[in-house]
mmCIF file of N, CA and C in Angstrom:
data_model
loop_
_atom_site.group_PDB
_atom_site.id
_atom_site.type_symbol
_atom_site.label_atom_id
_atom_site.label_comp_id
_atom_site.label_asym_id
_atom_site.label_seq_id
_atom_site.Cartn_x
_atom_site.Cartn_y
_atom_site.Cartn_z
ATOM 1 N N MET A 147 46.968 16.536 26.381
ATOM 2 C CA MET A 147 46.107 15.401 26.131
ATOM 3 C C MET A 147 45.238 15.211 27.316
ATOM 4 N N VAL A 148 43.921 15.098 27.100
ATOM 5 C CA VAL A 148 43.005 14.933 28.212
ATOM 6 C C VAL A 148 43.023 13.475 28.628
ATOM 7 N N ALA A 149 43.332 13.255 29.918
ATOM 8 C CA ALA A 149 43.388 11.881 30.438
ATOM 9 C C ALA A 149 42.074 11.431 30.885
ATOM 10 N N SER A 150 41.766 10.178 30.646
ATOM 11 C CA SER A 150 40.542 9.555 31.035
ATOM 12 C C SER A 150 40.842 8.334 31.914
ATOM 13 N N SER A 151 40.262 8.297 33.072
ATOM 14 C CA SER A 151 40.538 7.182 33.956
ATOM 15 C C SER A 151 39.942 5.870 33.456
ATOM 16 N N HIS A 152 39.074 5.937 32.456
ATOM 17 C CA HIS A 152 38.421 4.756 31.920
ATOM 18 C C HIS A 152 39.214 4.134 30.752
ATOM 19 N N GLN A 153 40.243 4.789 30.319
ATOM 20 C CA GLN A 153 41.005 4.341 29.156
ATOM 21 C C GLN A 153 42.362 3.891 29.547
ATOM 22 N N PRO A 154 42.770 2.629 29.103
ATOM 23 C CA PRO A 154 44.120 2.205 29.417
ATOM 24 C C PRO A 154 45.154 3.104 28.840
ATOM 25 N N LEU A 155 46.314 3.145 29.457
ATOM 26 C CA LEU A 155 47.417 4.065 29.002
ATOM 27 C C LEU A 155 47.821 3.783 27.596
ATOM 28 N N TYR A 156 47.873 2.472 27.192
ATOM 29 C CA TYR A 156 48.282 2.234 25.805
ATOM 30 C C TYR A 156 47.320 2.837 24.769
ATOM 31 N N ARG A 157 46.024 2.867 25.071
ATOM 32 C CA ARG A 157 45.058 3.513 24.209
ATOM 33 C C ARG A 157 45.316 5.018 24.172
ATOM 34 N N MET A 158 45.542 5.595 25.304
ATOM 35 C CA MET A 158 45.874 7.079 25.338
ATOM 36 C C MET A 158 47.080 7.372 24.513
ATOM 37 N N LYS A 159 48.112 6.484 24.602
ATOM 38 C CA LYS A 159 49.340 6.666 23.807
ATOM 39 C C LYS A 159 49.007 6.570 22.299
ATOM 40 N N ALA A 160 48.151 5.599 21.963
ATOM 41 C CA ALA A 160 47.822 5.452 20.513
ATOM 42 C C ALA A 160 47.091 6.679 20.044
ATOM 43 N N ASP A 161 46.199 7.265 20.842
ATOM 44 C CA ASP A 161 45.470 8.474 20.453
ATOM 45 C C ASP A 161 46.454 9.640 20.327
ATOM 46 N N PHE A 162 47.419 9.687 21.211
ATOM 47 C CA PHE A 162 48.487 10.731 21.182
ATOM 48 C C PHE A 162 49.214 10.606 19.852
ATOM 49 N N PHE A 163 49.678 9.432 19.494
ATOM 50 C CA PHE A 163 50.392 9.259 18.257
ATOM 51 C C PHE A 163 49.524 9.470 17.008
ATOM 52 N N LYS A 164 48.243 9.207 17.106
ATOM 53 C CA LYS A 164 47.321 9.530 16.016
ATOM 54 C C LYS A 164 47.306 11.031 15.771
ATOM 55 N N THR A 165 47.316 11.796 16.900
ATOM 56 C CA THR A 165 47.348 13.282 16.767
ATOM 57 C C THR A 165 48.599 13.638 16.023
ATOM 58 N N LEU A 166 49.659 13.012 16.258
ATOM 59 C CA LEU A 166 50.953 13.378 15.597
ATOM 60 C C LEU A 166 50.996 12.823 14.143
ATOM 61 N N GLY A 167 50.004 12.064 13.745
ATOM 62 C CA GLY A 167 50.044 11.353 12.467
ATOM 63 C C GLY A 167 49.655 12.192 11.281
ATOM 64 N N HIS A 168 49.880 13.483 11.282
ATOM 65 C CA HIS A 168 49.551 14.309 10.114
ATOM 66 C C HIS A 168 50.747 15.225 9.849
ATOM 67 N N PRO A 169 51.218 15.256 8.615
ATOM 68 C CA PRO A 169 52.433 16.019 8.338
ATOM 69 C C PRO A 169 52.328 17.478 8.679
ATOM 70 N N ALA A 170 51.159 18.122 8.501
ATOM 71 C CA ALA A 170 51.073 19.514 8.814
ATOM 72 C C ALA A 170 51.158 19.737 10.327
ATOM 73 N N ARG A 171 50.638 18.845 11.101
ATOM 74 C CA ARG A 171 50.746 19.007 12.559
ATOM 75 C C ARG A 171 52.143 18.817 13.010
ATOM 76 N N ILE A 172 52.883 17.880 12.440
ATOM 77 C CA ILE A 172 54.312 17.671 12.779
ATOM 78 C C ILE A 172 55.074 18.938 12.425
ATOM 79 N N ARG A 173 54.818 19.494 11.273
ATOM 80 C CA ARG A 173 55.518 20.730 10.819
ATOM 81 C C ARG A 173 55.241 21.895 11.771
ATOM 82 N N VAL A 174 53.957 22.040 12.203
ATOM 83 C CA VAL A 174 53.646 23.078 13.188
ATOM 84 C C VAL A 174 54.398 22.876 14.488
ATOM 85 N N LEU A 175 54.421 21.632 14.964
ATOM 86 C CA LEU A 175 55.158 21.366 16.210
ATOM 87 C C LEU A 175 56.621 21.661 16.096
ATOM 88 N N GLU A 176 57.168 21.343 14.912
ATOM 89 C CA GLU A 176 58.592 21.612 14.654
ATOM 90 C C GLU A 176 58.872 23.145 14.715
ATOM 91 N N LEU A 177 58.026 23.887 14.076
ATOM 92 C CA LEU A 177 58.126 25.384 14.093
ATOM 93 C C LEU A 177 58.042 25.898 15.523
ATOM 94 N N LEU A 178 57.076 25.363 16.237
ATOM 95 C CA LEU A 178 56.845 25.865 17.613
ATOM 96 C C LEU A 178 57.970 25.355 18.600
ATOM 97 N N SER A 179 58.748 24.354 18.142
ATOM 98 C CA SER A 179 59.818 23.910 18.917
ATOM 99 C C SER A 179 60.956 24.933 18.908
ATOM 100 N N GLU A 180 61.017 25.705 17.872
ATOM 101 C CA GLU A 180 62.034 26.803 17.702
ATOM 102 C C GLU A 180 61.661 28.025 18.556
ATOM 103 N N ARG A 181 60.366 28.380 18.406
ATOM 104 C CA ARG A 181 59.851 29.572 19.112
ATOM 105 C C ARG A 181 58.366 29.665 18.903
ATOM 106 N N GLU A 182 57.709 30.652 19.629
ATOM 107 C CA GLU A 182 56.333 30.912 19.408
ATOM 108 C C GLU A 182 56.148 31.448 17.955
ATOM 109 N N HIS A 183 54.967 31.172 17.366
ATOM 110 C CA HIS A 183 54.702 31.677 16.023
ATOM 111 C C HIS A 183 53.227 32.195 15.960
ATOM 112 N N ALA A 184 53.037 33.270 15.201
ATOM 113 C CA ALA A 184 51.729 33.712 14.802
ATOM 114 C C ALA A 184 51.254 32.805 13.667
ATOM 115 N N VAL A 185 49.929 32.660 13.550
ATOM 116 C CA VAL A 185 49.388 31.844 12.465
ATOM 117 C C VAL A 185 49.909 32.334 11.112
ATOM 118 N N SER A 186 49.934 33.662 10.942
ATOM 119 C CA SER A 186 50.345 34.209 9.648
ATOM 120 C C SER A 186 51.798 33.821 9.277
ATOM 121 N N GLU A 187 52.645 33.603 10.302
ATOM 122 C CA GLU A 187 54.031 33.223 10.078
ATOM 123 C C GLU A 187 54.088 31.758 9.663
ATOM 124 N N MET A 188 53.149 30.938 10.163
ATOM 125 C CA MET A 188 53.198 29.521 9.906
ATOM 126 C C MET A 188 52.690 29.119 8.534
ATOM 127 N N VAL A 189 51.746 29.902 8.010
ATOM 128 C CA VAL A 189 51.112 29.517 6.727
ATOM 129 C C VAL A 189 52.151 29.214 5.641
ATOM 130 N N PRO A 190 53.061 30.064 5.321
ATOM 131 C CA PRO A 190 54.034 29.770 4.278
ATOM 132 C C PRO A 190 54.986 28.590 4.635
ATOM 133 N N GLU A 191 55.268 28.450 5.926
ATOM 134 C CA GLU A 191 56.170 27.379 6.359
ATOM 135 C C GLU A 191 55.530 25.999 6.315
ATOM 136 N N VAL A 192 54.223 25.933 6.631
ATOM 137 C CA VAL A 192 53.574 24.653 6.654
ATOM 138 C C VAL A 192 53.060 24.232 5.255
ATOM 139 N N GLY A 193 52.770 25.241 4.457
ATOM 140 C CA GLY A 193 52.425 24.980 3.015
ATOM 141 C C GLY A 193 51.007 24.481 2.830
ATOM 142 N N ILE A 194 50.061 24.890 3.721
ATOM 143 C CA ILE A 194 48.668 24.527 3.510
ATOM 144 C C ILE A 194 47.829 25.811 3.618
ATOM 145 N N GLU A 195 46.574 25.690 3.173
ATOM 146 C CA GLU A 195 45.702 26.864 3.191
ATOM 147 C C GLU A 195 45.441 27.319 4.670
ATOM 148 N N PRO A 196 45.217 28.585 4.897
ATOM 149 C CA PRO A 196 45.008 29.117 6.242
ATOM 150 C C PRO A 196 43.836 28.353 6.956
ATOM 151 N N ALA A 197 42.750 28.076 6.273
ATOM 152 C CA ALA A 197 41.615 27.379 6.899
ATOM 153 C C ALA A 197 42.076 25.970 7.382
ATOM 154 N N ASN A 198 42.844 25.294 6.559
ATOM 155 C CA ASN A 198 43.346 23.965 6.938
ATOM 156 C C ASN A 198 44.303 24.015 8.125
ATOM 157 N N LEU A 199 45.173 25.041 8.111
ATOM 158 C CA LEU A 199 46.070 25.289 9.191
ATOM 159 C C LEU A 199 45.344 25.508 10.541
ATOM 160 N N SER A 200 44.301 26.331 10.459
ATOM 161 C CA SER A 200 43.514 26.624 11.593
ATOM 162 C C SER A 200 42.891 25.348 12.164
ATOM 163 N N GLN A 201 42.454 24.509 11.277
ATOM 164 C CA GLN A 201 41.851 23.201 11.695
ATOM 165 C C GLN A 201 42.902 22.337 12.417
ATOM 166 N N GLN A 202 44.112 22.287 11.822
ATOM 167 C CA GLN A 202 45.168 21.482 12.455
ATOM 168 C C GLN A 202 45.575 22.056 13.838
ATOM 169 N N LEU A 203 45.648 23.399 13.914
ATOM 170 C CA LEU A 203 46.015 24.023 15.183
ATOM 171 C C LEU A 203 44.916 23.764 16.249
ATOM 172 N N SER A 204 43.669 23.700 15.785
ATOM 173 C CA SER A 204 42.574 23.422 16.702
ATOM 174 C C SER A 204 42.691 22.032 17.289
ATOM 175 N N ILE A 205 43.100 21.080 16.451
ATOM 176 C CA ILE A 205 43.291 19.688 16.934
ATOM 177 C C ILE A 205 44.421 19.657 17.978
ATOM 178 N N LEU A 206 45.496 20.357 17.659
ATOM 179 C CA LEU A 206 46.642 20.414 18.590
ATOM 180 C C LEU A 206 46.304 21.084 19.910
ATOM 181 N N ARG A 207 45.454 22.081 19.821
ATOM 182 C CA ARG A 207 44.977 22.761 21.062
ATOM 183 C C ARG A 207 44.077 21.813 21.899
ATOM 184 N N ARG A 208 43.185 21.178 21.178
ATOM 185 C CA ARG A 208 42.206 20.268 21.843
ATOM 186 C C ARG A 208 42.950 19.150 22.569
ATOM 187 N N THR A 209 43.976 18.644 21.990
ATOM 188 C CA THR A 209 44.756 17.588 22.639
ATOM 189 C C THR A 209 45.770 18.085 23.642
ATOM 190 N N GLY A 210 45.919 19.398 23.807
ATOM 191 C CA GLY A 210 46.742 19.961 24.820
ATOM 192 C C GLY A 210 48.208 20.079 24.477
ATOM 193 N N LEU A 211 48.576 19.984 23.222
ATOM 194 C CA LEU A 211 49.983 20.067 22.785
ATOM 195 C C LEU A 211 50.420 21.479 22.550
ATOM 196 N N VAL A 212 49.471 22.354 22.195
ATOM 197 C CA VAL A 212 49.816 23.772 22.000
ATOM 198 C C VAL A 212 48.828 24.667 22.750
ATOM 199 N N THR A 213 49.243 25.880 23.015
ATOM 200 C CA THR A 213 48.415 26.908 23.584
ATOM 201 C C THR A 213 48.354 28.105 22.598
ATOM 202 N N ALA A 214 47.312 28.853 22.746
ATOM 203 C CA ALA A 214 47.184 30.062 21.901
ATOM 204 C C ALA A 214 46.847 31.286 22.768
ATOM 205 N N ARG A 215 47.321 32.440 22.343
ATOM 206 C CA ARG A 215 46.962 33.689 22.964
ATOM 207 C C ARG A 215 46.856 34.778 21.911
ATOM 208 N N ARG A 216 45.976 35.699 22.167
ATOM 209 C CA ARG A 216 45.776 36.775 21.239
ATOM 210 C C ARG A 216 46.822 37.885 21.558
ATOM 211 N N GLU A 217 47.477 38.379 20.492
ATOM 212 C CA GLU A 217 48.409 39.485 20.588
ATOM 213 C C GLU A 217 47.996 40.476 19.549
ATOM 214 N N GLY A 218 47.284 41.506 19.957
ATOM 215 C CA GLY A 218 46.762 42.447 18.990
ATOM 216 C C GLY A 218 45.811 41.750 18.057
ATOM 217 N N LEU A 219 46.060 41.839 16.736
ATOM 218 C CA LEU A 219 45.204 41.155 15.754
ATOM 219 C C LEU A 219 45.641 39.730 15.480
ATOM 220 N N SER A 220 46.753 39.321 16.016
ATOM 221 C CA SER A 220 47.289 38.026 15.737
ATOM 222 C C SER A 220 46.993 36.997 16.831
ATOM 223 N N VAL A 221 46.982 35.728 16.482
ATOM 224 C CA VAL A 221 46.921 34.659 17.473
ATOM 225 C C VAL A 221 48.285 33.997 17.457
ATOM 226 N N VAL A 222 48.918 33.913 18.582
ATOM 227 C CA VAL A 222 50.276 33.352 18.710
ATOM 228 C C VAL A 222 50.165 32.001 19.407
ATOM 229 N N TYR A 223 50.866 31.026 18.811
ATOM 230 C CA TYR A 223 50.847 29.671 19.348
ATOM 231 C C TYR A 223 52.211 29.293 19.928
ATOM 232 N N ALA A 224 52.130 28.447 20.931
ATOM 233 C CA ALA A 224 53.345 27.929 21.618
ATOM 234 C C ALA A 224 53.077 26.482 22.089
ATOM 235 N N LEU A 225 54.218 25.748 22.250
ATOM 236 C CA LEU A 225 54.073 24.392 22.792
ATOM 237 C C LEU A 225 53.744 24.503 24.270
ATOM 238 N N THR A 226 52.930 23.514 24.716
ATOM 239 C CA THR A 226 52.568 23.507 26.157
ATOM 240 C C THR A 226 53.689 22.932 26.991
ATOM 241 N N SER A 227 54.613 22.196 26.354
ATOM 242 C CA SER A 227 55.676 21.566 27.074
ATOM 243 C C SER A 227 56.925 21.466 26.205
ATOM 244 N N PRO A 228 58.115 21.735 26.698
ATOM 245 C CA PRO A 228 59.314 21.540 25.885
ATOM 246 C C PRO A 228 59.551 20.026 25.638
ATOM 247 N N ARG A 229 58.899 19.105 26.292
ATOM 248 C CA ARG A 229 59.029 17.679 26.039
ATOM 249 C C ARG A 229 58.524 17.326 24.667
ATOM 250 N N VAL A 230 57.593 18.143 24.116
ATOM 251 C CA VAL A 230 57.119 17.858 22.768
ATOM 252 C C VAL A 230 58.324 18.050 21.801
ATOM 253 N N ALA A 231 59.084 19.110 21.994
ATOM 254 C CA ALA A 231 60.242 19.291 21.175
ATOM 255 C C ALA A 231 61.247 18.171 21.337
ATOM 256 N N ASP A 232 61.415 17.655 22.543
ATOM 257 C CA ASP A 232 62.276 16.486 22.828
ATOM 258 C C ASP A 232 61.807 15.293 22.057
ATOM 259 N N LEU A 233 60.466 15.072 22.028
ATOM 260 C CA LEU A 233 59.925 13.921 21.315
ATOM 261 C C LEU A 233 60.224 14.025 19.853
ATOM 262 N N LEU A 234 60.068 15.182 19.243
ATOM 263 C CA LEU A 234 60.346 15.352 17.827
ATOM 264 C C LEU A 234 61.828 15.174 17.530
ATOM 265 N N LYS A 235 62.707 15.565 18.435
ATOM 266 C CA LYS A 235 64.154 15.375 18.262
ATOM 267 C C LYS A 235 64.445 13.852 18.356
ATOM 268 N N THR A 236 63.819 13.209 19.319
ATOM 269 C CA THR A 236 64.041 11.734 19.424
ATOM 270 C C THR A 236 63.592 11.006 18.179
ATOM 271 N N ALA A 237 62.443 11.422 17.654
ATOM 272 C CA ALA A 237 61.894 10.798 16.407
ATOM 273 C C ALA A 237 62.896 11.006 15.284
ATOM 274 N N ARG A 238 63.469 12.239 15.167
ATOM 275 C CA ARG A 238 64.445 12.485 14.112
ATOM 276 C C ARG A 238 65.620 11.586 14.241
ATOM 277 N N GLU A 239 66.123 11.381 15.480
ATOM 278 C CA GLU A 239 67.295 10.532 15.738
ATOM 279 C C GLU A 239 67.012 9.108 15.346
ATOM 280 N N ILE A 240 65.773 8.626 15.734
ATOM 281 C CA ILE A 240 65.389 7.259 15.390
ATOM 282 C C ILE A 240 65.343 7.092 13.851
ATOM 283 N N LEU A 241 64.687 8.028 13.208
ATOM 284 C CA LEU A 241 64.578 7.951 11.733
ATOM 285 C C LEU A 241 65.924 8.031 11.004
ATOM 286 N N THR A 242 66.796 8.869 11.537
ATOM 287 C CA THR A 242 68.137 8.995 10.965
ATOM 288 C C THR A 242 68.860 7.653 11.100
ATOM 289 N N GLY A 243 68.730 6.993 12.226
ATOM 290 C CA GLY A 243 69.322 5.679 12.364
ATOM 291 C C GLY A 243 68.753 4.645 11.472
ATOM 292 N N VAL A 244 67.438 4.679 11.265
ATOM 293 C CA VAL A 244 66.750 3.737 10.370
ATOM 294 C C VAL A 244 67.240 3.973 8.937
ATOM 295 N N VAL A 245 67.244 5.226 8.474
ATOM 296 C CA VAL A 245 67.672 5.517 7.141
ATOM 297 C C VAL A 245 69.132 5.139 6.938
ATOM 298 N N THR A 246 69.951 5.438 7.889
ATOM 299 C CA THR A 246 71.349 5.027 7.811
ATOM 300 C C THR A 246 71.496 3.532 7.709
ATOM 301 N N GLY A 247 70.727 2.791 8.491
ATOM 302 C CA GLY A 247 70.747 1.351 8.449
ATOM 303 C C GLY A 247 70.303 0.827 7.112
ATOM 304 N N GLN A 248 69.288 1.448 6.506
ATOM 305 C CA GLN A 248 68.821 0.993 5.217
ATOM 306 C C GLN A 248 69.844 1.252 4.165
ATOM 307 N N ALA A 249 70.520 2.373 4.243
ATOM 308 C CA ALA A 249 71.565 2.731 3.256
ATOM 309 C C ALA A 249 72.704 1.767 3.333
ATOM 310 N N GLU A 250 73.083 1.346 4.574
ATOM 311 C CA GLU A 250 74.152 0.431 4.765
ATOM 312 C C GLU A 250 73.795 -0.968 4.187
ATOM 313 N N LEU A 251 72.494 -1.372 4.377
ATOM 314 C CA LEU A 251 72.027 -2.633 3.780
ATOM 315 C C LEU A 251 72.122 -2.628 2.310
ATOM 316 N N LEU A 252 71.725 -1.479 1.681
ATOM 317 C CA LEU A 252 71.804 -1.418 0.228
ATOM 318 C C LEU A 252 73.201 -1.526 -0.252
ATOM 319 N N GLU A 253 74.194 -0.939 0.488
ATOM 320 C CA GLU A 253 75.586 -1.046 0.067
ATOM 321 C C GLU A 253 76.081 -2.503 0.118
ATOM 322 N N GLU A 254 75.481 -3.282 0.983
ATOM 323 C CA GLU A 254 75.878 -4.679 1.104
ATOM 324 C C GLU A 254 75.324 -5.634 0.047
ATOM 325 N N VAL A 255 74.300 -5.202 -0.618
ATOM 326 C CA VAL A 255 73.662 -6.002 -1.685
ATOM 327 C C VAL A 255 74.570 -6.028 -2.896
ATOM 328 N N PRO A 256 74.946 -7.248 -3.331
ATOM 329 C CA PRO A 256 75.856 -7.322 -4.518
ATOM 330 C C PRO A 256 75.162 -6.857 -5.774
ATOM 331 N N GLU A 257 75.910 -6.245 -6.656
ATOM 332 C CA GLU A 257 75.338 -5.802 -7.897
ATOM 333 C C GLU A 257 75.179 -7.084 -8.776
ATOM 334 N N PRO A 258 74.077 -7.100 -9.586
ATOM 335 C CA PRO A 258 73.872 -8.288 -10.427
ATOM 336 C C PRO A 258 74.974 -8.359 -11.489
ATOM 337 N N LEU A 259 75.319 -9.571 -11.856
ATOM 338 C CA LEU A 259 76.311 -9.789 -12.945
ATOM 339 C C LEU A 259 75.671 -9.405 -14.250
ATOM 340 N N ALA A 260 76.552 -8.992 -15.232
ATOM 341 C CA ALA A 260 75.998 -8.607 -16.535
ATOM 342 C C ALA A 260 75.192 -9.726 -17.170
ATOM 343 N N ALA A 261 75.593 -10.958 -16.999
ATOM 344 C CA ALA A 261 74.909 -12.101 -17.575
ATOM 345 C C ALA A 261 73.492 -12.269 -16.953
ATOM 346 N N ASP A 262 73.289 -11.778 -15.725
ATOM 347 C CA ASP A 262 71.942 -11.932 -15.036
ATOM 348 C C ASP A 262 70.995 -10.916 -15.543
ATOM 349 N N GLN A 263 71.492 -9.831 -16.193
ATOM 350 C CA GLN A 263 70.567 -8.760 -16.589
ATOM 351 C C GLN A 263 69.908 -9.049 -17.913
ATOM 352 N N PRO A 264 68.641 -8.753 -18.014
ATOM 353 C CA PRO A 264 67.956 -8.972 -19.326
ATOM 354 C C PRO A 264 68.466 -8.079 -20.386
ATOM 355 N N GLY A 265 68.351 -8.543 -21.612
ATOM 356 C CA GLY A 265 68.677 -7.684 -22.709
ATOM 357 C C GLY A 265 69.888 -8.076 -23.405
#
């Protein structure tokens, strides 16, 4: 992410999270958390057209989250920092807790009595 001395940190954080706000970009980052990938390997995993994937990879490169290098005829992508993988793991843990909490709340809701149901 390119830092600007004219922008408050909270705005930079908001821009950072906007970059993460696309399902295809999250999926790319998840794949790259496992290992480096060539674009051709990512196409079936991300489930979008190659041109769209290239656009999403370009955004991730511009913001400094991934790097690219040419290997023969392929372009291979990697995370710029293992902390990106840590962030995705933390997000998964937070969401798991939220979903678990929602499921527990649903279990606590009493079922309506037969007399309360229409029909």
